[in-house]
Coordinates of C-alpha atoms and ligand atoms in Angstrom, one line a residue:
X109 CA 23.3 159.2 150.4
X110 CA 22.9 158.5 146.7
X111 CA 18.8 157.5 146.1
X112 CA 17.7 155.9 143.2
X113 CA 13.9 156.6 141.9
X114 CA 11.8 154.2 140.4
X115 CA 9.0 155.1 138.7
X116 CA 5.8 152.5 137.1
X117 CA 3.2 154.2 135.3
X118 CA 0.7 150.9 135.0
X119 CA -2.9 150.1 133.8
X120 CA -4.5 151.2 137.4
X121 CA -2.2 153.3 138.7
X122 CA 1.3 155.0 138.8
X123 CA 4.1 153.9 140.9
X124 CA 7.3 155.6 142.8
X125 CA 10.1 153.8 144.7
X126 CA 13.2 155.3 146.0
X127 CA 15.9 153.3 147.1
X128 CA 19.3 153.6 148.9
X129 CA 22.1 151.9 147.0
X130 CA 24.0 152.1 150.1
X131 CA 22.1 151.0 152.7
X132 CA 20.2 148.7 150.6
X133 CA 16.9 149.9 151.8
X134 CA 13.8 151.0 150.4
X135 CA 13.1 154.6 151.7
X136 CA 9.6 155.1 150.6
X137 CA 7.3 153.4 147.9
X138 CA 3.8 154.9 147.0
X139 CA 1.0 155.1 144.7
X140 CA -1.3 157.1 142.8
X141 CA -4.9 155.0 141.7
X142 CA -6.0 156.4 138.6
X143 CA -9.9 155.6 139.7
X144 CA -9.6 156.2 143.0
X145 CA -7.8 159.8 143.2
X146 CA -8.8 161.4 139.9
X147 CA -12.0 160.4 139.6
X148 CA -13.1 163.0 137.2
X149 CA -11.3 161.2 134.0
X150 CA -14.0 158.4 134.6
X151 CA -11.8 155.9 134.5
X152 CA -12.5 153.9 137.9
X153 CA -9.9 151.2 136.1
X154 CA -7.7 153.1 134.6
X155 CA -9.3 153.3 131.3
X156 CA -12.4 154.6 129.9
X157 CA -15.6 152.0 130.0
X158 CA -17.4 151.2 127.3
X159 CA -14.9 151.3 124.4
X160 CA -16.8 149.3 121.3
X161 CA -15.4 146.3 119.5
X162 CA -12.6 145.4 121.7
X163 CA -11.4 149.2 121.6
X164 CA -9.7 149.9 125.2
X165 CA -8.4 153.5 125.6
X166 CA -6.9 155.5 128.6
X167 CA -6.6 159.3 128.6
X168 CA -3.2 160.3 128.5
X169 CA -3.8 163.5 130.5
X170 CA -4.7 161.4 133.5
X171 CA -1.3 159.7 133.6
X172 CA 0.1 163.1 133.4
X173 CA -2.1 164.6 136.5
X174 CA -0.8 161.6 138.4
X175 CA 2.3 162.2 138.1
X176 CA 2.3 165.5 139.2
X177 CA 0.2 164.3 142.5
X178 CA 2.9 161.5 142.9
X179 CA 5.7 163.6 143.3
X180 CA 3.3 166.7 145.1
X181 CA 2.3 163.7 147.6
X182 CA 5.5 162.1 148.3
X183 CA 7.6 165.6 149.2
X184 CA 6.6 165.4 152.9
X185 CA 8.6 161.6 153.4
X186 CA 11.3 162.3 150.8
X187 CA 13.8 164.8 149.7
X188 CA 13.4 164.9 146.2
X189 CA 16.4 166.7 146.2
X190 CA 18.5 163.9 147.1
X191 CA 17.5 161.7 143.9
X192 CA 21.0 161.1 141.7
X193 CA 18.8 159.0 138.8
X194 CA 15.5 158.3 137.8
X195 CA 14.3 155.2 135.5
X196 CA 11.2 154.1 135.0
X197 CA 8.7 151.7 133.3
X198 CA 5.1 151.4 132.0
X199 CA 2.2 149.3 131.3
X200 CA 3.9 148.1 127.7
X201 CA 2.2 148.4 123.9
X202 CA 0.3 151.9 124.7
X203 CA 0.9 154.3 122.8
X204 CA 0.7 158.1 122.6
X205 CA 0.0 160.5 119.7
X206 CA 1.9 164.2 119.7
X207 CA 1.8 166.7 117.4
X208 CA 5.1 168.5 115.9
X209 CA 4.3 170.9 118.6
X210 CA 5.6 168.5 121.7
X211 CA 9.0 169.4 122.4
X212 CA 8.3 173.2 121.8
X213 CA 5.6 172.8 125.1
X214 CA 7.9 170.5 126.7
X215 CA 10.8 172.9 126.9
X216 CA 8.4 176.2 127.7
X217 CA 6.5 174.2 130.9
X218 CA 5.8 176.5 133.8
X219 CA 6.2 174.8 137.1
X220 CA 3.2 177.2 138.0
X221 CA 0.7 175.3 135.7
X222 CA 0.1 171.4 135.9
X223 CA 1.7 169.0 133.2
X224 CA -1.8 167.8 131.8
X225 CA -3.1 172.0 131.6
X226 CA 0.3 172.5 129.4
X227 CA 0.7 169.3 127.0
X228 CA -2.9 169.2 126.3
X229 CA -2.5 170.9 123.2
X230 CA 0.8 168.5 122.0
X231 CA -1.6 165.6 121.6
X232 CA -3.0 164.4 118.0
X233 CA -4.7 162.1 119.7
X234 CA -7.0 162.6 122.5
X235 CA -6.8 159.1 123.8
X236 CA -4.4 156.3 123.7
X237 CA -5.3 152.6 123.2
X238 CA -3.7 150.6 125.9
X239 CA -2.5 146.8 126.0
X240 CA -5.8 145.6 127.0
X241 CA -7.5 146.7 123.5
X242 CA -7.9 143.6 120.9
X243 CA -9.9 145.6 118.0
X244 CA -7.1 145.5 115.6
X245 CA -7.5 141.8 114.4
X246 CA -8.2 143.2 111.0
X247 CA -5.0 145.3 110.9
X248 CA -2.8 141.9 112.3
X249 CA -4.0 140.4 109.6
X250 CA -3.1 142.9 107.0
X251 CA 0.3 143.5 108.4
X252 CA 1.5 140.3 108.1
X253 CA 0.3 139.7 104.8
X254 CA 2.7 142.4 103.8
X255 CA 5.4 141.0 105.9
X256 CA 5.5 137.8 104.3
X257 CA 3.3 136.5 107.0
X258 CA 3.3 135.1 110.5
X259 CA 6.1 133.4 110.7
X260 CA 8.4 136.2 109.1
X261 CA 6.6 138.9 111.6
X262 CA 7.5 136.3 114.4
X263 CA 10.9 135.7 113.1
X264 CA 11.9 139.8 113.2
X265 CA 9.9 141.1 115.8
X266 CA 10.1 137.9 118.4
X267 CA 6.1 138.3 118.0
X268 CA 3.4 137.4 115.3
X269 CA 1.1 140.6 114.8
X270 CA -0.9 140.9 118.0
X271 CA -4.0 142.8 118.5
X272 CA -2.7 144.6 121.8
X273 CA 1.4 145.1 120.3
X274 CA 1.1 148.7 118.8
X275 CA 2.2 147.8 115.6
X276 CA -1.6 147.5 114.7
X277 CA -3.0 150.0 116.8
X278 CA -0.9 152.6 114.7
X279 CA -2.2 151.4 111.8
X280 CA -6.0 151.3 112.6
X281 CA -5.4 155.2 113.4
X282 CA -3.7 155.8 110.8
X283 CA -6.5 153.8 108.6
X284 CA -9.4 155.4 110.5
X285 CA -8.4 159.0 111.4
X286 CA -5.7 159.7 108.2
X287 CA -5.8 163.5 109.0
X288 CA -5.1 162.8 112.6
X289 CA -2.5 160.5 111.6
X290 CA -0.6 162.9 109.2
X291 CA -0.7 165.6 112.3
X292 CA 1.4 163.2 114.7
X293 CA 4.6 164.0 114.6
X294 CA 5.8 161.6 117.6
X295 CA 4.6 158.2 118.9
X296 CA 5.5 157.6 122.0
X297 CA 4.5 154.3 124.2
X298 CA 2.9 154.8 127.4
X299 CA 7.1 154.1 129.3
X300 CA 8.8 156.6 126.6
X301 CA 5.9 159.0 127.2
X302 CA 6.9 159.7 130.7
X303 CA 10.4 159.7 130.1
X304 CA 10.0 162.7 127.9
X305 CA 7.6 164.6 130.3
X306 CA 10.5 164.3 132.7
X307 CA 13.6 165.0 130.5
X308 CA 11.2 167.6 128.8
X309 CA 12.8 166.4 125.2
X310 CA 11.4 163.3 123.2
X311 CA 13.1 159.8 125.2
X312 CA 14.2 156.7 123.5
X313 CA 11.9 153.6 123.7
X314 CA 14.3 150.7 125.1
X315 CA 14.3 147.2 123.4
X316 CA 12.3 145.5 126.0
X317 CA 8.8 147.9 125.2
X318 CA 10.2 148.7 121.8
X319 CA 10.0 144.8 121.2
X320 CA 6.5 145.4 122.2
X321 CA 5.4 146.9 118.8
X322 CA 5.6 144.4 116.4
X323 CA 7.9 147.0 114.6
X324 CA 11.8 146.4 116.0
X325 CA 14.0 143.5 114.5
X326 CA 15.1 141.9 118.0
X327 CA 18.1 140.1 117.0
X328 CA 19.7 144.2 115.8
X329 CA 17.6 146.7 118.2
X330 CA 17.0 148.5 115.4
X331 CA 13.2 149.4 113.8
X332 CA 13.1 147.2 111.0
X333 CA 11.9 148.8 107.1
X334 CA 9.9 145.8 106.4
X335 CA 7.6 146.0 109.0
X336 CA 7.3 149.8 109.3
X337 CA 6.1 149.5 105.8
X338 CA 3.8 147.2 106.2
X339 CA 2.3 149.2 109.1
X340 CA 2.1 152.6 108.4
X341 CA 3.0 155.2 105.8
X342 CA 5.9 157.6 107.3
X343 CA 6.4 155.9 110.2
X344 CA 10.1 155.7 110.7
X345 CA 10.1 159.8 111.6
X346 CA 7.6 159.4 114.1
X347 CA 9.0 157.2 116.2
X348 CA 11.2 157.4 118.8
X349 CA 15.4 156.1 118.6
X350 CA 16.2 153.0 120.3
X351 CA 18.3 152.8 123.5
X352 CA 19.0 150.3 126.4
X353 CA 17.2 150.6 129.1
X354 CA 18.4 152.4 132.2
X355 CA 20.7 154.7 129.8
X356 CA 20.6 158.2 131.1
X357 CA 19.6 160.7 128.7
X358 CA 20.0 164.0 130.5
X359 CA 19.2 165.8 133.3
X360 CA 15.8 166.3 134.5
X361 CA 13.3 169.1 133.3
X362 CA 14.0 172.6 135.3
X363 CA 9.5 171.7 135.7
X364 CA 10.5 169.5 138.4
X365 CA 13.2 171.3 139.8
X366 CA 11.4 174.4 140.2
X367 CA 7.9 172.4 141.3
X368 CA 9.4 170.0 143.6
X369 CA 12.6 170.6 144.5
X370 CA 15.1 168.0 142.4
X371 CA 18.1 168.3 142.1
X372 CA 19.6 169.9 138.8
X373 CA 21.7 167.5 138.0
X374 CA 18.9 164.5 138.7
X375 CA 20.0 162.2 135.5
X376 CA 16.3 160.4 133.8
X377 CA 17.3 157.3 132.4
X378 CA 15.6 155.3 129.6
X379 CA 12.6 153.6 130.4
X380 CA 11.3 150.1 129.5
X381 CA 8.0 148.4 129.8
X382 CA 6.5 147.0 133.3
X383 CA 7.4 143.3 132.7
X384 CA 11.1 144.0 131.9
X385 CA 11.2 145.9 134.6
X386 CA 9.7 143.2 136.9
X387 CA 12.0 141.1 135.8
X388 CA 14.7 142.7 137.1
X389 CA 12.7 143.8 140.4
X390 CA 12.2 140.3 140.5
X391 CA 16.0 139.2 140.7
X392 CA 15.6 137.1 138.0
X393 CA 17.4 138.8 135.2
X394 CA 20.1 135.7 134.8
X395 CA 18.8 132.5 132.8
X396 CA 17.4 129.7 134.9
X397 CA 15.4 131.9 136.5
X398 CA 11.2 132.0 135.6
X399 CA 8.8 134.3 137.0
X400 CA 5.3 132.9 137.2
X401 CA 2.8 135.9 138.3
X402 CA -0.9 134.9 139.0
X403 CA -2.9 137.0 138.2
X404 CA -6.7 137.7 136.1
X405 CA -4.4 136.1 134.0
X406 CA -1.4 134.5 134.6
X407 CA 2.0 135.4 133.3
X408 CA 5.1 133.5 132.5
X409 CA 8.3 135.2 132.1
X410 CA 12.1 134.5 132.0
X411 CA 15.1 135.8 130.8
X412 CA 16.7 134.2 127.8
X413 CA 20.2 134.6 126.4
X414 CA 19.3 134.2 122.4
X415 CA 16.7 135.5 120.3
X416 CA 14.5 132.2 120.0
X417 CA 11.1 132.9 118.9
X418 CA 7.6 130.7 119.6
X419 CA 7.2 128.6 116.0
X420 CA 3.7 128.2 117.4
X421 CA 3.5 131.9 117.4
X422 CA 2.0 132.3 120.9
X423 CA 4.8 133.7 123.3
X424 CA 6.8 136.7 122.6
X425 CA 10.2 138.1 123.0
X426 CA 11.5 141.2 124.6
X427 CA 14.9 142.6 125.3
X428 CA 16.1 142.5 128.7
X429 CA 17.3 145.4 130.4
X430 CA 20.3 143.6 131.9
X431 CA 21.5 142.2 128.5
X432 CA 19.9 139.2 126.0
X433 CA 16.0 138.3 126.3
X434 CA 13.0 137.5 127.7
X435 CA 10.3 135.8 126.8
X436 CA 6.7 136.6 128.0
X437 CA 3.9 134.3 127.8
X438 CA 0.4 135.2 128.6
X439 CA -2.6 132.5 129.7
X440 CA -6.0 134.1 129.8
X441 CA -7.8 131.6 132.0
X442 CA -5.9 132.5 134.9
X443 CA -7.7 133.7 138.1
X444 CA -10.7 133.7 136.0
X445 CA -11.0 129.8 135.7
X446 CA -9.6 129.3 139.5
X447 CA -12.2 131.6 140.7
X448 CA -15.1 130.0 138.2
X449 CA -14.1 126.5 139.4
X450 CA -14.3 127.8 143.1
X451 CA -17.5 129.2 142.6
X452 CA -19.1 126.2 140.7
X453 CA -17.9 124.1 143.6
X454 CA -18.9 126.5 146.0
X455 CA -15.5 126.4 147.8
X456 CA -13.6 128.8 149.5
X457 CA -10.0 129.8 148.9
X458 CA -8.6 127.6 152.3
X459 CA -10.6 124.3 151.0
X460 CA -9.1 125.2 147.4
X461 CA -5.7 124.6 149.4
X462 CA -6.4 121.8 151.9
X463 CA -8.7 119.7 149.1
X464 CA -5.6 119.9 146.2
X465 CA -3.1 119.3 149.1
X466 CA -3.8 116.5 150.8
X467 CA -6.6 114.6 150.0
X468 CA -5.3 113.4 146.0
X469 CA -2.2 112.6 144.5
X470 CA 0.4 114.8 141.8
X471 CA -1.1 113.1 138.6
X472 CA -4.5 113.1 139.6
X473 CA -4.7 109.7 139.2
X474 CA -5.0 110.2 135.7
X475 CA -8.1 112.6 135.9
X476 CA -6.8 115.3 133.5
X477 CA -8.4 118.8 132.1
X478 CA -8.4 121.1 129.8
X479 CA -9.0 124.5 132.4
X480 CA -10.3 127.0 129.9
X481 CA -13.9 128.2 131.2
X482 CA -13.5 130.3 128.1
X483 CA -11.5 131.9 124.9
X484 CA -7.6 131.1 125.5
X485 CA -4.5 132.6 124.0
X486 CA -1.8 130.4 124.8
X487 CA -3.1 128.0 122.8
X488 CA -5.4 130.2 120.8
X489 CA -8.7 128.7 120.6
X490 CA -12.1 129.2 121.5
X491 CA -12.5 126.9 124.1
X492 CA -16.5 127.1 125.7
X493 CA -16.1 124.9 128.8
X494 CA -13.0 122.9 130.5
X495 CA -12.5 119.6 128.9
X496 CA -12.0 116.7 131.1
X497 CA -10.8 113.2 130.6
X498 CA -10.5 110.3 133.5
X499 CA -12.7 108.2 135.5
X500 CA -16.2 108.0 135.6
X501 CA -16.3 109.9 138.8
X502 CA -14.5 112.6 137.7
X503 CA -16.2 113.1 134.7
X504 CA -19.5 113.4 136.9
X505 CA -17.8 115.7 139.1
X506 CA -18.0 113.6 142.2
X507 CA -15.0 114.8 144.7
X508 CA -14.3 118.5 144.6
X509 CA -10.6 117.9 145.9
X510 CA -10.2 115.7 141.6
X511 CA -11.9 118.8 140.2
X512 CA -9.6 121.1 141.6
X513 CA -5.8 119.7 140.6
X514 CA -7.3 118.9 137.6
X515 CA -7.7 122.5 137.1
X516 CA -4.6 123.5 139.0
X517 CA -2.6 120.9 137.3
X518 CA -3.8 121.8 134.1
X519 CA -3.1 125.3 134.4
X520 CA 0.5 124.6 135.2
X521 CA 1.0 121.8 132.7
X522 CA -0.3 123.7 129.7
X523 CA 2.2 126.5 131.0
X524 CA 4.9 123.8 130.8
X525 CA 4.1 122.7 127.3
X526 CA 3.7 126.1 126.1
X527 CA 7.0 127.7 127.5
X528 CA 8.9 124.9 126.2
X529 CA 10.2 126.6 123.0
X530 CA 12.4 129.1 125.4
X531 CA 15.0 126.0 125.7
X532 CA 16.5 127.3 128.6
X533 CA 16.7 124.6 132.0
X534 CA 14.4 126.1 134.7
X535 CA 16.5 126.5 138.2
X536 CA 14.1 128.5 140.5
X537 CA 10.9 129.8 139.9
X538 CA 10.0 133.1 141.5
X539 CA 5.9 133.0 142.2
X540 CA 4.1 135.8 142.5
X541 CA 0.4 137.3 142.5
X542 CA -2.9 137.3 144.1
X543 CA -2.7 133.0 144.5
X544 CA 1.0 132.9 145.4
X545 CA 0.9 132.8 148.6
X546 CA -0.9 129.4 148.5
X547 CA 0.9 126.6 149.5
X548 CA -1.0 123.9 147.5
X549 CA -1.0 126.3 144.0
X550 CA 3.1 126.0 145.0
X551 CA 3.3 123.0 145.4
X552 CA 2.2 121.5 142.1
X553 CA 4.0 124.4 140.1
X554 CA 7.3 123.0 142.1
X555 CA 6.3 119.3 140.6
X556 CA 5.4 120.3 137.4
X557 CA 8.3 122.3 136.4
X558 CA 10.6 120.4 138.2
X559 CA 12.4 123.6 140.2
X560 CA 11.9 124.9 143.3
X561 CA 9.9 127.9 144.0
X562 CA 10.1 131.2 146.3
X563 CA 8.2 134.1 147.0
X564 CA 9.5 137.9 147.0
X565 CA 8.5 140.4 149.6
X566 CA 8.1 143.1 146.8
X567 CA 5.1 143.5 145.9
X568 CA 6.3 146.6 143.6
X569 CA 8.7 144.3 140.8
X570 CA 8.8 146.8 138.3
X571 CA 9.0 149.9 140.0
X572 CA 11.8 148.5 142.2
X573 CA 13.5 146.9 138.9
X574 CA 13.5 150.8 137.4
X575 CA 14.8 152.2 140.5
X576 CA 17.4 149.2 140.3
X577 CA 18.6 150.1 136.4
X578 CA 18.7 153.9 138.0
X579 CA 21.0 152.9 140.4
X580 CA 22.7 151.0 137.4
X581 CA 23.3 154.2 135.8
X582 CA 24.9 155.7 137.9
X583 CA 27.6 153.4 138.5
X584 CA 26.4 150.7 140.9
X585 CA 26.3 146.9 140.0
X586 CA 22.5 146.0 139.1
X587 CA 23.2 142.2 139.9
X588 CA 24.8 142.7 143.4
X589 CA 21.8 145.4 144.1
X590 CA 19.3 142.6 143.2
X591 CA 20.7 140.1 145.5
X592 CA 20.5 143.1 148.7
X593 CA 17.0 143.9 147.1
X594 CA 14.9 141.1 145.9
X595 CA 14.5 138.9 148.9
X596 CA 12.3 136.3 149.8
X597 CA 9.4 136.5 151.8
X598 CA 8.5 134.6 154.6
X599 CA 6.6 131.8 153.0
X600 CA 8.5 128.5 152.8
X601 CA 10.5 127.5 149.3
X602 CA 8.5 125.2 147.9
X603 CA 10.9 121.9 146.6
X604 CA 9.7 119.5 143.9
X605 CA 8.3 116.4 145.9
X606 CA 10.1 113.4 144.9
X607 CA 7.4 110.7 144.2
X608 CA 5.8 113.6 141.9
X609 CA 6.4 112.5 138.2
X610 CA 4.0 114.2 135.5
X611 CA 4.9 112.4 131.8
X612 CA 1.8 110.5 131.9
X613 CA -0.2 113.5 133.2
X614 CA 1.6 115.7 130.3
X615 CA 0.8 113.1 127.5
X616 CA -2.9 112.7 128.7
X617 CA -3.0 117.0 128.3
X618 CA -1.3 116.9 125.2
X619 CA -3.5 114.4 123.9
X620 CA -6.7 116.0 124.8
X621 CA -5.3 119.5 123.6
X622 CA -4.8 117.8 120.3
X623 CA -8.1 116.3 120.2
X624 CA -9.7 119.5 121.2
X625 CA -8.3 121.9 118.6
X626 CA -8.2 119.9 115.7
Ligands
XUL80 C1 2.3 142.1 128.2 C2 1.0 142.9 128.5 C3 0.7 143.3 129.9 C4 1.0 144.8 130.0 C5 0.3 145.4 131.2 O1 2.4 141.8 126.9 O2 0.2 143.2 127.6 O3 1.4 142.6 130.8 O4 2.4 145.1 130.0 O5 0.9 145.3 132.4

């Protein structure tokens, strides 16, 4: 029986799936909470409270002890012998710090000490700031000045210089702690990391995290001299070579073997960052397809077959693991504004269905908002409150049910005028997240985008896309896998209503949006 493993290592928590290529079935799927089973890194989210301006670290040790209590916990349901490939992914922009000492520690582990009790030396670095940290406006700023500015830095990297992208993180070390700096002899990201830990030599960093970095011209895979100077002095030598995703790289560490019983001859692919791999967990690696996930905030991503970049600079581009691109947008009133809207209107989660449903028409009847409760991204502006423009009655706040597809519709329409720039037609849109499941949310996403929409059972995108590109590696065709694999669940597919049409709706939006930010 040839089993595929798929690993996630994520902001809360690390991730394993094995999966029968054969059978199409999912064997067992499991998971390690950072907060809730290793308590004693303090880290009850997955990274360490209280970081000053902006600064959100994790403690790379902590990953590593879950690993080892992922694969200790899992021997009982699953033969780790029987694993032919494992690929993985991880929370994307982290990054890791090592010292030239790394692959001399990786090659002498002892199965009879823990990963974390061994590599604890091998980091420069004691923490590693994660995606979530946005201290490094300073060093954005800085970088693409040197670059030839934002649009140039966009036009390479399929990104302008974002706080989180690691680009900037590596150069506020380097900046801050220049000793430090000069010690690190590898930089890994958080998916490339964990790759080396199990080949037990440093691992590529694929094109969809490496495009991460602000540091990788897209349109060649390659890391591009430009930017790298502009970053960081000697950078080139400290990072990692680029490789596709899902290409194996050699057999797994005799650690592993010796600890928990793989096989010898268990091939680690190249791994790639969690929304790459969702994509492809998600069956939605062919164009057409767009994955919405809702979320604290909401995601938009879709696979793309050229290089386009956002000319407003807001979305970003990735490789895709299966071949081309993907774009990733990210909207930072997402649950946050549903659930503040909820809350002001003292509503529950059923009337926030019912009330958007049934009881008002797609369009609103030209009661439009602006749903930012607060600082937004995609568009980038401090917003304070929503904006809302319409009747007299709306504007007093009168019927809940006009308050909330204002919101909803909002939501969704600014995600339609933002995602735009991607040119490619939408054919299905795959749903996912806390709100998914809800029928009204559905519903208008179907009418705004025009496209049908379905749920997936999986819960677990990216570590069953990893465990797909595993599979991949070994011989077996990733698009027929996804077809057996990413099925939907057993909510209805949502169609477009017909009477629904939103070009009056989208002009009122634009026009406010206009109005607000200028
Ligand atoms: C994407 C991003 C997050 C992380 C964490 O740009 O920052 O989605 O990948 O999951």
């Amino acid at each position: 029986m040839p089993r595929y493993l798929g690993l996630d290592s994520s902001t809360q928590s690390i991730s394993a799936m094995v999966i029968d290529a054969q059978t199409h079935q999912i064997i067992v799927e499991k998971s390690v909470n950072f907060g809730q089973h290793l308590p004693q890194y303090s880290s009850p989210s997955g990274f360490i409270p209280g970081g000053e301006h902006g600064e959100v670290h994790a403690n790379p040790l902590m990953w590593l002890d879950a690993l080892d209590l992922l694969l200790d916990g899992m021997r009982n349901e699953c033969d780790w012998s029987q694993i032919v490939a494992i690929c993985g992914s991880g929370q994307q922009h982290g990054s890791v710090y090592l010292n030239r000492n790394f692959e001399s520690q990786l090659a002498a582990l002892s199965h009879e000490k823990s990963l974390s009790e061994q590599l604890s030396s091998a980091l420069s670095r004691r923490t590693a700031p994660i995606w979530m940290d946005a201290s490094t406006s300073q060093q954005c700023r800085e970088i693409a000045a040197a670059a030839g500015g934002d649009a140039e830095v966009c036009r390479i990297s399929g990104s302008i210089a974002i706080e989180r992208f690691t680009g900037s993180q590596i150069r506020k070390f380097a900046q801050t702690e220049p000793a430090a700096y000069s010690q690190t002899a590898f930089i890994h990201l958080v998916s490339s990391f964990v790759c080396s830990v199990l080949a037990g030599k440093n691992a590529p960093v694929d094109d969809g995290d490496g495009a991460g970095m602000n540091l990788m011209d897209l349109s060649t895979g390659t890391w591009d001299p430009s930017l790298l100077e502009a970053t960081a002095p000697d950078l080139l030598r400290k990072l990692p070579v680029l490789a596709k995703a899902g290409s194996q790289i050699g057999p797994i560490h005799s650690y592993f073997v010796e600890k928990y019983g793989f096989s010898p001859s268990c091939q680690v692919c190249t791994f790639t960052g969690d929304n790459p791999a969702s994509l492809v967990g998600m069956g939605a690696s062919k164009p057409g397809n767009v994955v919405i996930s809702l979320g604290t905030s909401d995601t938009y991503f879709a696979s793309m077959p050229q290089p386009l970049t956002d000319p407003q600079g807001y979305g970003h581009v990735f490789g895709n693991p299966t071949g081309g691109f993907m774009s990733l947008v990210c909207f930072r009133n997402g649950s946050l504004a549903r659930e503040a809207l909820r809350d002001e209107l003292g509503l529950s989660w059923n009337d926030f269905e019912r009330e958007t449903l049934s009881t008002t028409p797609p369009g609103n009847n030209g009661n439009v908002m602006l749903p930012f409760y607060g600082h937004e991204i995609t568009p980038r502006h401090a917003f304070s409150e929503p904006v809302r423009v319409g009747s007299a009655n709306f504007m007093a706040k009168l019927h809940p049910a006009e308050q909330v597809r204002a919101l909803l519709e909002g939501q969704f329409i600014n995600m339609l005028l933002h995602t735009r720039w991607i040119g490619v037609p939408t054919n299905r849109i795959l749903l996912t997240g806390g709100a998914s499941r809800n029928n009204g949310i559905a519903q208008i996403v179907a009418d705004v985008f025009h496209a049908p929409v379905e749920r997936l059972t999986t819960a677990n995108s990216a570590a069953l896309g990893a465990a797909l590109l595993a599979a991949g590696s070994d011989g077996a065709c990733v698009q027929s896998l996804q077809q057996a694999f990413c099925q939907t669940d057993d909510t209805p597919r949502i169609e477009p209503s017909s009477a629904s049409d939103y070009s009056t709706a989208i002009a009122a939006f634009q026009l406010a949006l206009n109005k607000s930010m200028s």
